Coordinates of C-alpha atoms in Angstrom, one line a residue:
M12 CA 0.0 0.0 0.0
G13 CA 2.8 2.4 1.0
Y14 CA 4.8 2.0 -2.2
S15 CA 1.6 2.2 -4.3
F16 CA 0.6 5.5 -2.7
F17 CA 3.9 7.1 -3.2
A18 CA 4.1 5.8 -6.8
L19 CA 0.7 7.5 -7.3
T20 CA 1.9 10.8 -5.8
S21 CA 5.1 10.7 -7.9
G22 CA 3.1 10.0 -11.0
L23 CA 0.8 12.9 -10.4
L24 CA 3.8 15.2 -9.9
V25 CA 5.5 13.9 -13.1
L26 CA 2.3 14.7 -15.0
G27 CA 3.0 18.4 -14.2
L28 CA 0.1 19.0 -11.8
P29 CA 0.6 21.8 -9.3
I30 CA 2.1 20.4 -6.1
F31 CA -0.9 21.1 -3.9
V32 CA -3.2 19.5 -6.5
A33 CA -1.0 16.4 -6.7
L34 CA -0.9 16.0 -2.9
L35 CA -4.6 16.5 -2.4
L36 CA -5.6 14.2 -5.3
A37 CA -3.4 11.5 -4.0
V38 CA -5.1 11.7 -0.6
F39 CA -8.5 11.8 -2.2
I40 CA -7.9 8.7 -4.2
G41 CA -6.4 6.9 -1.2
L42 CA -9.4 7.7 1.0
H43 CA -11.9 6.9 -1.8
L44 CA -10.3 3.5 -2.3
G45 CA -10.3 3.0 1.5
G46 CA -14.1 3.5 1.4
S47 CA -14.8 4.3 5.1
T48 CA -13.4 7.7 5.8
P49 CA -15.5 10.8 4.9
L50 CA -13.8 12.8 2.2
M51 CA -14.8 16.0 4.0
L52 CA -12.0 15.3 6.4
I53 CA -9.5 16.4 3.7
I54 CA -10.9 20.0 3.9
Q55 CA -10.9 19.9 7.6
R56 CA -7.3 18.8 7.8
M57 CA -6.3 21.5 5.3
F58 CA -7.7 24.2 7.6
S59 CA -6.5 22.6 10.8
G60 CA -3.0 22.5 9.2
L61 CA -3.1 26.3 9.0
D62 CA -4.5 26.8 12.4
S63 CA -1.1 27.3 14.0
F64 CA 0.2 30.5 15.8
P65 CA 3.8 30.0 14.6
L66 CA 2.6 29.8 11.0
M67 CA 1.1 33.3 11.3
A68 CA 4.7 34.5 11.1
I69 CA 5.0 33.5 7.4
P70 CA 2.7 36.1 5.8
L71 CA 4.1 38.7 8.1
F72 CA 7.8 38.0 7.3
I73 CA 6.9 37.9 3.6
L74 CA 5.2 41.3 3.9
A75 CA 8.2 42.8 5.9
G76 CA 10.7 41.5 3.3
N77 CA 8.7 43.0 0.4
L78 CA 8.3 46.3 2.2
M79 CA 12.1 46.6 2.8
S80 CA 12.8 45.6 -0.8
T81 CA 10.5 48.2 -2.2
S82 CA 11.9 50.9 0.0
G83 CA 15.3 50.7 -1.7
L84 CA 17.0 48.9 1.1
S85 CA 18.6 46.4 -1.3
A86 CA 20.7 49.1 -3.0
R87 CA 21.8 50.5 0.4
I88 CA 22.8 47.0 1.7
L89 CA 24.7 46.2 -1.5
K90 CA 26.6 49.5 -1.2
V91 CA 27.8 48.5 2.3
A92 CA 28.7 45.0 1.1
L93 CA 30.6 46.5 -1.8
L94 CA 32.6 48.8 0.4
L95 CA 33.4 45.9 2.8
V96 CA 34.5 43.2 0.4
G97 CA 34.7 45.0 -3.0
P98 CA 38.4 45.9 -2.7
F99 CA 39.5 42.3 -2.4
R100 CA 40.2 40.2 -5.5
G101 CA 36.9 39.1 -6.9
G102 CA 35.2 41.9 -5.0
L103 CA 32.0 42.0 -7.0
A104 CA 31.5 38.2 -6.7
M105 CA 32.2 38.5 -2.9
T106 CA 29.7 41.4 -2.8
T107 CA 27.1 39.0 -4.3
V108 CA 27.7 36.6 -1.4
T109 CA 27.8 39.2 1.3
G110 CA 24.8 41.1 -0.1
S111 CA 22.8 37.8 -0.2
M112 CA 23.7 37.1 3.4
F113 CA 22.5 40.6 4.4
F114 CA 19.3 40.5 2.4
G115 CA 18.6 36.9 3.4
A116 CA 18.6 38.1 7.0
I117 CA 15.7 40.4 6.1
S118 CA 13.6 38.6 3.5
G119 CA 13.6 35.0 4.8
S120 CA 13.0 33.9 1.1
S121 CA 15.5 32.5 -1.4
P122 CA 13.7 33.7 -4.6
A123 CA 13.3 37.2 -3.1
T124 CA 17.0 37.3 -2.4
V125 CA 17.9 36.2 -5.9
V126 CA 15.7 38.9 -7.5
S127 CA 16.6 41.7 -5.2
V128 CA 20.4 41.2 -5.3
G129 CA 20.4 40.0 -8.9
R130 CA 18.8 43.0 -10.4
L131 CA 21.4 45.3 -8.9
I132 CA 24.6 43.2 -9.0
L133 CA 24.3 41.0 -12.1
P134 CA 24.7 43.8 -14.7
S135 CA 27.8 45.1 -12.9
M136 CA 29.4 41.7 -12.8
L137 CA 28.9 41.1 -16.5
K138 CA 30.2 44.6 -17.2
E139 CA 33.3 43.9 -15.2
G140 CA 34.0 40.8 -17.3
Y141 CA 32.8 38.0 -15.0
D142 CA 31.8 34.8 -16.8
R143 CA 28.1 34.9 -17.4
Q144 CA 27.4 31.4 -16.2
F145 CA 29.5 31.8 -13.1
S146 CA 27.7 35.1 -12.2
V147 CA 24.3 33.6 -12.6
G148 CA 25.3 30.4 -10.7
L149 CA 26.8 32.4 -7.8
L150 CA 23.6 34.5 -7.6
M151 CA 21.4 31.4 -7.4
A152 CA 23.6 29.5 -4.9
T153 CA 24.1 32.4 -2.5
G154 CA 20.5 33.5 -2.9
A155 CA 19.7 30.1 -1.3
L156 CA 21.0 31.6 2.0
G157 CA 17.6 33.3 2.2
I158 CA 16.1 30.1 3.8
I159 CA 19.1 29.3 6.0
I160 CA 19.9 32.7 7.7
P161 CA 17.1 33.8 10.0
P162 CA 14.3 34.8 9.8
S163 CA 13.6 31.7 7.7
I164 CA 10.2 30.7 6.6
F165 CA 11.4 27.1 6.2
M166 CA 12.5 27.0 9.9
I167 CA 9.1 28.4 11.0
V168 CA 7.3 25.5 9.2
Y169 CA 9.8 22.9 10.5
G170 CA 9.6 24.2 14.1
A171 CA 5.8 24.1 14.0
M172 CA 5.9 20.5 12.6
A173 CA 8.6 19.1 14.7
G174 CA 7.6 20.9 17.9
V175 CA 11.0 22.5 18.5
S176 CA 12.0 26.1 19.4
I177 CA 11.9 28.4 16.4
G178 CA 14.2 30.8 18.2
A179 CA 16.8 28.0 18.6
L180 CA 16.4 27.1 15.0
F181 CA 17.0 30.7 14.0
M182 CA 20.1 30.8 16.1
A183 CA 21.4 27.5 14.6
G184 CA 20.8 29.0 11.1
I185 CA 23.3 31.8 11.9
G186 CA 26.1 29.3 12.3
A187 CA 25.2 27.3 9.2
G188 CA 24.7 30.4 7.1
A189 CA 28.1 31.8 8.2
V190 CA 29.9 28.6 7.2
Y191 CA 28.0 28.5 3.9
G192 CA 28.8 32.1 3.1
S193 CA 32.4 31.8 4.2
V194 CA 33.0 28.8 1.9
F195 CA 31.6 30.7 -1.1
L196 CA 33.6 33.8 -0.2
A197 CA 36.8 31.7 -0.2
Y198 CA 35.8 30.2 -3.5
C199 CA 35.3 33.7 -5.1
Y200 CA 38.7 34.8 -3.9
Y201 CA 40.3 31.6 -5.2
R202 CA 38.7 31.9 -8.6
A203 CA 39.6 35.6 -8.8
R204 CA 43.2 34.9 -7.8
R205 CA 43.5 32.1 -10.4
A206 CA 42.1 34.5 -13.1
G207 CA 44.7 37.1 -12.2
M208 CA 42.2 39.7 -10.9
Q209 CA 43.7 42.5 -8.9
S210 CA 42.6 44.0 -5.6
Q211 CA 41.4 47.6 -5.4
P212 CA 42.1 50.4 -3.0
F213 CA 40.1 50.2 0.2
P214 CA 37.6 53.0 0.8
N215 CA 38.3 55.6 3.5
M216 CA 36.6 55.2 6.8
S217 CA 34.3 58.2 6.3
E218 CA 32.9 56.8 3.1
L219 CA 32.3 53.4 4.8
L220 CA 30.6 55.0 7.8
A221 CA 28.4 57.1 5.6
A222 CA 27.2 54.0 3.8
I223 CA 26.5 52.2 7.0
R224 CA 24.6 55.2 8.4
E225 CA 22.4 55.2 5.3
A226 CA 21.7 51.5 5.6
I227 CA 21.6 51.2 9.4
W228 CA 17.8 51.3 9.6
G229 CA 17.6 48.2 7.4
L230 CA 20.5 46.4 8.9
A231 CA 18.9 46.8 12.3
I232 CA 15.9 44.6 11.4
P233 CA 17.6 41.3 12.1
V234 CA 19.0 42.7 15.4
I235 CA 15.5 43.8 16.4
I236 CA 13.9 40.5 15.4
L237 CA 16.5 38.1 17.0
G238 CA 17.2 40.4 19.9
G239 CA 13.5 40.6 20.8
I240 CA 13.0 36.8 20.5
Y241 CA 16.1 35.8 22.6
S242 CA 15.4 38.5 25.2
G243 CA 11.9 37.1 25.6
L244 CA 10.3 40.4 24.6
F245 CA 8.2 38.7 21.9
T246 CA 7.7 35.4 20.1
P247 CA 8.8 34.7 16.5
T248 CA 5.2 35.5 15.3
E249 CA 5.1 38.7 17.3
A250 CA 8.6 39.5 16.0
A251 CA 7.2 39.2 12.4
A252 CA 4.5 41.7 13.2
V253 CA 7.1 44.1 14.7
A254 CA 9.1 43.7 11.5
V255 CA 6.2 44.7 9.4
I256 CA 5.5 47.9 11.4
Y257 CA 9.1 48.8 11.5
S258 CA 9.6 48.2 7.8
A259 CA 6.7 50.4 6.8
A260 CA 7.8 53.2 9.2
V261 CA 11.3 53.1 7.8
G262 CA 10.2 53.1 4.2
L263 CA 7.6 55.9 4.7
F264 CA 9.3 58.2 7.1
V265 CA 13.1 57.5 7.1
Y266 CA 14.0 56.6 3.6
R267 CA 10.8 58.1 2.1
D268 CA 11.1 55.8 -0.9
L269 CA 7.8 54.1 0.0
T270 CA 4.4 55.6 -0.8
L271 CA 0.9 54.6 0.2
K272 CA 0.4 53.4 -3.4
D273 CA 3.6 51.2 -3.0
I274 CA 2.2 49.8 0.2
W275 CA -1.0 48.7 -1.5
K276 CA 1.0 47.0 -4.3
V277 CA 3.3 45.3 -1.7
C278 CA 0.3 44.0 0.2
V279 CA -1.2 42.6 -2.9
D280 CA 2.1 41.0 -4.0
S281 CA 2.7 39.6 -0.5
S282 CA -0.9 38.2 -0.5
V283 CA -0.2 36.3 -3.7
V284 CA 3.1 34.8 -2.4
T285 CA 1.4 34.0 1.0
T286 CA -1.4 32.2 -0.8
Q287 CA 1.1 30.2 -2.9
V288 CA 3.0 29.1 0.3
M289 CA -0.1 28.5 2.4
I290 CA -2.0 26.4 -0.1
I291 CA 1.0 24.1 -0.3
V292 CA 1.3 24.0 3.5
S293 CA -2.4 23.1 3.9
A294 CA -2.3 20.4 1.2
A295 CA 0.9 19.0 2.7
A296 CA -0.8 19.0 6.1
A297 CA -3.6 16.9 4.7
F298 CA -1.1 14.6 3.0
S299 CA 0.9 14.2 6.3
W300 CA -2.4 13.5 8.2
Y301 CA -3.2 10.7 5.7
L302 CA 0.3 9.2 6.0
T303 CA -0.2 9.1 9.8
T304 CA -3.7 7.8 10.0
S305 CA -3.1 5.1 7.4
S306 CA -0.1 3.9 9.3
L307 CA 2.1 4.6 6.3
T308 CA 4.3 6.9 8.5
D309 CA 4.9 4.1 11.0
S310 CA 5.8 1.5 8.4
L311 CA 8.0 3.9 6.4
S312 CA 9.7 5.1 9.6
A313 CA 10.3 1.5 10.7
A314 CA 11.8 0.7 7.3
L315 CA 14.0 3.8 7.5
G316 CA 15.1 2.9 11.0
Q317 CA 16.0 -0.7 10.0
L318 CA 18.4 0.6 7.3
S319 CA 20.9 1.7 9.9
D320 CA 21.2 2.2 13.6
N321 CA 24.3 4.4 12.9
P322 CA 23.4 8.1 13.2
L323 CA 25.9 9.1 10.5
M324 CA 24.6 6.5 8.1
L325 CA 21.0 7.5 8.9
L326 CA 21.9 11.1 8.2
L327 CA 23.4 10.1 4.9
I328 CA 20.2 8.3 3.9
I329 CA 18.1 11.3 5.0
N330 CA 20.3 13.7 3.1
C331 CA 20.1 11.7 -0.1
I332 CA 16.3 11.6 0.2
V333 CA 15.9 15.3 0.7
L334 CA 18.4 16.2 -2.0
I335 CA 16.5 14.2 -4.5
A336 CA 13.2 15.6 -3.3
G337 CA 14.6 19.1 -3.5
M338 CA 15.2 18.7 -7.3
F339 CA 11.4 18.5 -7.7
L340 CA 9.6 20.0 -4.8
D341 CA 9.6 23.3 -2.9
P342 CA 11.1 23.4 0.6
N343 CA 7.8 23.9 2.4
S344 CA 6.3 20.8 0.8
I345 CA 9.4 18.8 1.6
V346 CA 9.5 19.7 5.2
I347 CA 5.8 18.9 5.8
I348 CA 5.9 15.6 4.0
L349 CA 9.1 14.3 5.4
V350 CA 9.2 15.6 9.0
P351 CA 6.6 13.0 10.2
L352 CA 8.8 10.3 8.6
V353 CA 12.2 11.2 9.9
V354 CA 11.7 13.0 13.3
S355 CA 10.9 9.9 15.4
V356 CA 13.7 7.9 13.7
A357 CA 16.2 10.7 14.2
Q358 CA 15.3 11.0 17.8
A359 CA 15.7 7.3 18.4
A360 CA 19.1 7.5 16.8
G361 CA 20.1 10.4 19.1
I362 CA 20.1 13.1 16.5
D363 CA 19.3 16.5 17.9
L364 CA 16.1 17.8 16.2
I365 CA 17.5 21.4 15.9
H366 CA 20.6 20.0 14.1
L367 CA 18.3 17.9 11.9
G368 CA 16.3 21.0 11.0
V369 CA 19.4 22.8 9.9
I370 CA 20.5 19.8 7.8
L371 CA 17.1 19.6 6.1
C372 CA 17.2 23.4 5.6
V373 CA 20.6 23.3 3.9
N374 CA 19.5 20.4 1.7
C375 CA 16.5 22.3 0.6
A376 CA 18.6 25.4 0.0
I377 CA 20.8 23.3 -2.4
G378 CA 17.6 22.0 -4.1
M379 CA 16.6 25.6 -4.8
F380 CA 19.3 25.8 -7.5
T381 CA 19.6 22.1 -8.5
P382 CA 18.2 21.0 -11.9
P383 CA 15.8 20.2 -13.2
F384 CA 13.2 22.1 -11.2
G385 CA 15.1 24.2 -8.6
M386 CA 13.0 27.4 -8.1
N387 CA 16.0 29.7 -8.3
L388 CA 16.8 28.4 -11.8
F389 CA 13.5 29.8 -13.0
V390 CA 13.8 33.0 -11.0
A391 CA 17.3 33.7 -12.4
S392 CA 15.9 33.1 -15.9
S393 CA 13.9 36.3 -15.5
L394 CA 17.0 38.4 -15.0
D395 CA 18.9 40.1 -17.8
N396 CA 17.8 37.7 -20.5
V397 CA 19.4 34.7 -18.8
S398 CA 18.2 31.4 -20.4
Y399 CA 17.3 28.3 -18.4
G400 CA 20.2 26.5 -20.0
E401 CA 22.7 29.1 -18.8
A402 CA 21.2 28.9 -15.3
V403 CA 21.6 25.2 -15.3
R404 CA 25.2 25.3 -16.5
G405 CA 26.0 28.0 -14.0
S406 CA 24.5 26.1 -11.1
L407 CA 26.1 22.7 -11.5
P408 CA 29.7 23.6 -10.4
L409 CA 28.4 25.4 -7.3
V410 CA 26.1 22.5 -6.3
W411 CA 29.3 20.6 -5.6
L412 CA 30.6 23.5 -3.5
A413 CA 27.4 23.6 -1.5
L414 CA 27.6 19.9 -1.0
I415 CA 30.9 20.4 0.8
V416 CA 29.1 22.8 3.2
L417 CA 26.4 20.2 3.7
V418 CA 29.0 17.6 4.6
L419 CA 30.6 19.9 7.1
I420 CA 27.3 20.7 8.8
N421 CA 26.4 17.0 9.0
V422 CA 29.8 15.9 10.4
F423 CA 30.3 18.8 12.8
P424 CA 27.0 19.4 14.7
A425 CA 28.6 22.2 16.7
I426 CA 28.3 24.4 13.6
S427 CA 24.6 24.4 14.2
L428 CA 24.3 23.8 17.9
W429 CA 27.0 25.8 19.5
L430 CA 25.3 29.2 19.3
P431 CA 21.9 28.1 20.4
S432 CA 23.4 26.0 23.3
V433 CA 25.2 29.2 24.5
V434 CA 22.3 31.6 24.1
M435 CA 19.4 29.2 24.9
P436 CA 21.0 26.5 27.2
G437 CA 18.9 23.5 27.8
I438 CA 17.1 23.8 24.4
A439 CA 19.9 22.8 22.1
G440 CA 23.3 21.2 22.4

């Protein structure tokens, strides 16, 4: 039964149906063939899957990210990044990495990071003579940091599903994101050195301080969000609401690049994105419910647990499953479908659930720019007449680099767990 159900779901996805339609149709067929369960329960489980206080943070963080993007924050952040790392060899490439890290800490979204940074930095990289495929690949790979560095929509969903602290997950994402970004910075420097690129004079301190002052209102957002959460001032969901109010106030009254007309458009755009995310979350919740009530979760978890009682080998299996899933599904669908299958097995093997969440997150980040259906491939194809083929060719070498980061995070749990164990002792570590 289990293999037939997953074969049915896979077949529906291969047919090109939208993800939420494929998941719901598979559940509908499974219940219909079962014959005894009312089909109305599908609708009920969809709504109950959305009835979660932590999930309320998702539309709020999406709105906050769009508000800051529209207010011109991207250009200000990239200016700071350019002044900090631009003078080094491969400075523009390193600016792409650093800018993606900064913007990822605001948007919480990988595609939003690719678009916001790419529109500003890609033309400059091509003008400076950077290889087109490398430039696009780097933009997609570092844009994936948007779901690793907090605030992360993926981690909110995982925390709600696995029942672990979202604040601890956010803190764990800082360590993982720093390692990910550092590896790509080192690669940019190595590639520039090999190509014979020269370093540039460093800016004077007054110029750097002026740029930081101009961008400080935006750069303060992650500090406000994380500081408020870890000080106990507000929950992650309340932090998202604070971020929305703060973003609107900065855009309207400080930068003054945001108008009331812009706010209306941002709200509409954010509603569309929220709907796209939430309908997948609701469908995946119904899918997860069916797996649990039909005992498919127990049988599949037992099968997975029998494959290995070695935590490292179990992690290897989980990584392979999620990497393959990431080539075809979006991160939110993956986490909701797979969490019920792997959490109990991981706990039995002694794997920390916060560490597991970061591992799943990095896997899904890699899937965002892995062919054939990585979302960043299609987002990048909308920038500067980039073709899908160019995006694929640019992504492949950097997938291998990201896999090195993934191995490091798997083998050295302290990368994820050290910071939350210090800041939130007793919750992680």
